[in-house]
Amino acid sequence: MKNISGSASCETCSNQSNNIFRHLTRDELEKISLEKNCEPYKKGSVIYHEGYRITGCYCVNDGIIKIYKTGIDGKEQIINFAKKCDIIGFRSVLSGEVACTTAKVIEDSHLCYIPGETLIQLVKQNGEFSMDLMQLACKELGEANAYITDIAQKTVRERLAEVILLLKNNFQLDNEQFLQITLTREELANIVGTATESVIRLLSEFKSDKLIELHGRRIKIIDVKGLKKAGNIF
Amino acid sequence: MKNISGSASCETCSNQSNNIFRHLTRDELEKISLEKNCEPYKKGSVIYHEGYRITGCYCVNDGIIKIYKTGIDGKEQIINFAKKCDIIGFRSVLSGEVACTTAKVIEDSHLCYIPGETLIQLVKQNGEFSMDLMQLACKELGEANAYITDIAQKTVRERLAEVILLLKNNFQLDNEQFLQITLTREELANIVGTATESVIRLLSEFKSDKLIELHGRRIKIIDVKGLKKAGNIF
DNA sequence: CGTGTGATTGACGCCTGTCAACGTCTGTGG
DNA sequence: CCACAGACGTTGACAGGCGTCAATCACACG
């Protein structure tokens, strides 16, 4: 069953301008195209686990993965999501530490595995690629710092509104204004850093306030400006 | 008044094993040694300001700098501290974005300025240095993620205990068990993400519980194990 | 149809933020 | 030398946001 999508070569994939591999030479692309290993992952499967050493990183072909840390009493704190074109696990590969997060599939995915040594070699030999990856890390660092500030200073209500808008920016809306990602109430709570019940109550509030509509797990965005106001975003 | 400490060459400085520049060649070291610009900064002076473009990064020779973001109502959220051997501002230089934090001196410092182009050039040409800097960024990213989890899940009391221990690890204790960094109550609050009054009350609690002693702004650590327990740290 | 997971609602209470008042200390200027 | 301002620390009162617990409902799946 391996290499199901193996035929989709990195040469094609890297044409996407937002891809991290855009500055690789033809030779380098061929190399990782040969070495990589594209496999399907079912919803619920764990790609790598916090506290364990990982030997390589993964490039997301399609699907959605949640990246989370396990905190007090096993409560998960969602740090990030990865989708098409994103690369995950490189942090631990490069820092040489064990994984500090767990990556779990929430929508069926195809991931290309890239061995750690390959990645490190590319960093060392290709200055442009190195810069790109560095920029990626720095961007994530900036986002993390921003989120620390939010979570430390904003109310749960404000954070929930903000998270909904963040999800909108990350995953877009379909043509009916529905968020293109569906999460359980508990997962929403684990992003915002609150209790499931609070998320439920606040979502109802947003619904009463005509900011969103709820259809099961699907969230329809009605009033972006109102959400920004509720989220204290300028 | 420029180059007051300019005589202290990077060649010497980089001998410290924890320095980011340890993998530079002799030529590269000479180059930044020539280009750098070491200046004294008084307590309270701002090194770079959130939202403004910065043209280079700074290597800390001595002193202490706080790195913070400005959140709602101008309340500052302290993200990090920099001390001897640390390098600050590289995130914005590399990502090409405006600074996402402000850096302000809290203990008189000497900083060496390194032009952005120099840093970028080094990243591109020296794979080992690139890896080191990447590891630094990745390490900071890991710490930021850990702090997100803490701040989202722990109580203010737990976070304060944890912060005291973090400060202990970062700045050590003197021979009387005093923290080697002195912060105002407000600054402590701005790390923990709480109100000044809460910090005051909780510090008194820790004092009653014989975990710490307070002498003005100086904090004496009495019971590390107790603090760990209070901070829910394992 | 039983079981399990997730969603919802209500009750309750505590943690913690806010406001206000006051004390302390330092530096400045008359 | 004293008065005053300003920054910082401390304490008390108070309310409300939000976490916790418990019960119930909805829905999917074997």
XYZ file of C-alpha atoms (C1' of nucleotides) in Angstrom, chain D:
30
model
C 14.785 71.413 55.043
C 10.215 70.608 53.817
C 6.449 69.967 50.551
C 4.990 67.625 46.856
C 4.523 64.551 43.068
C 4.928 60.173 41.158
C 5.931 55.302 41.085
C 5.255 51.222 43.431
C 3.326 48.121 47.006
C -0.487 46.612 49.919
C -5.071 45.652 51.554
C -10.099 45.264 51.459
C -14.572 44.932 49.217
C -17.172 43.217 45.607
C -18.977 41.157 41.542
C -19.016 38.246 37.772
C -16.739 35.201 34.467
C -15.952 30.732 34.047
C -14.836 25.998 35.737
C -16.969 21.887 37.757
C -20.464 18.571 38.543
C -24.562 16.298 37.294
C -28.465 15.129 34.561
C -30.491 14.729 30.142
C -30.771 14.612 25.207
C -29.234 13.481 20.383
C -27.186 10.566 17.299
C -24.303 6.990 15.234
C -22.771 2.390 15.128
C -22.169 -2.527 15.836
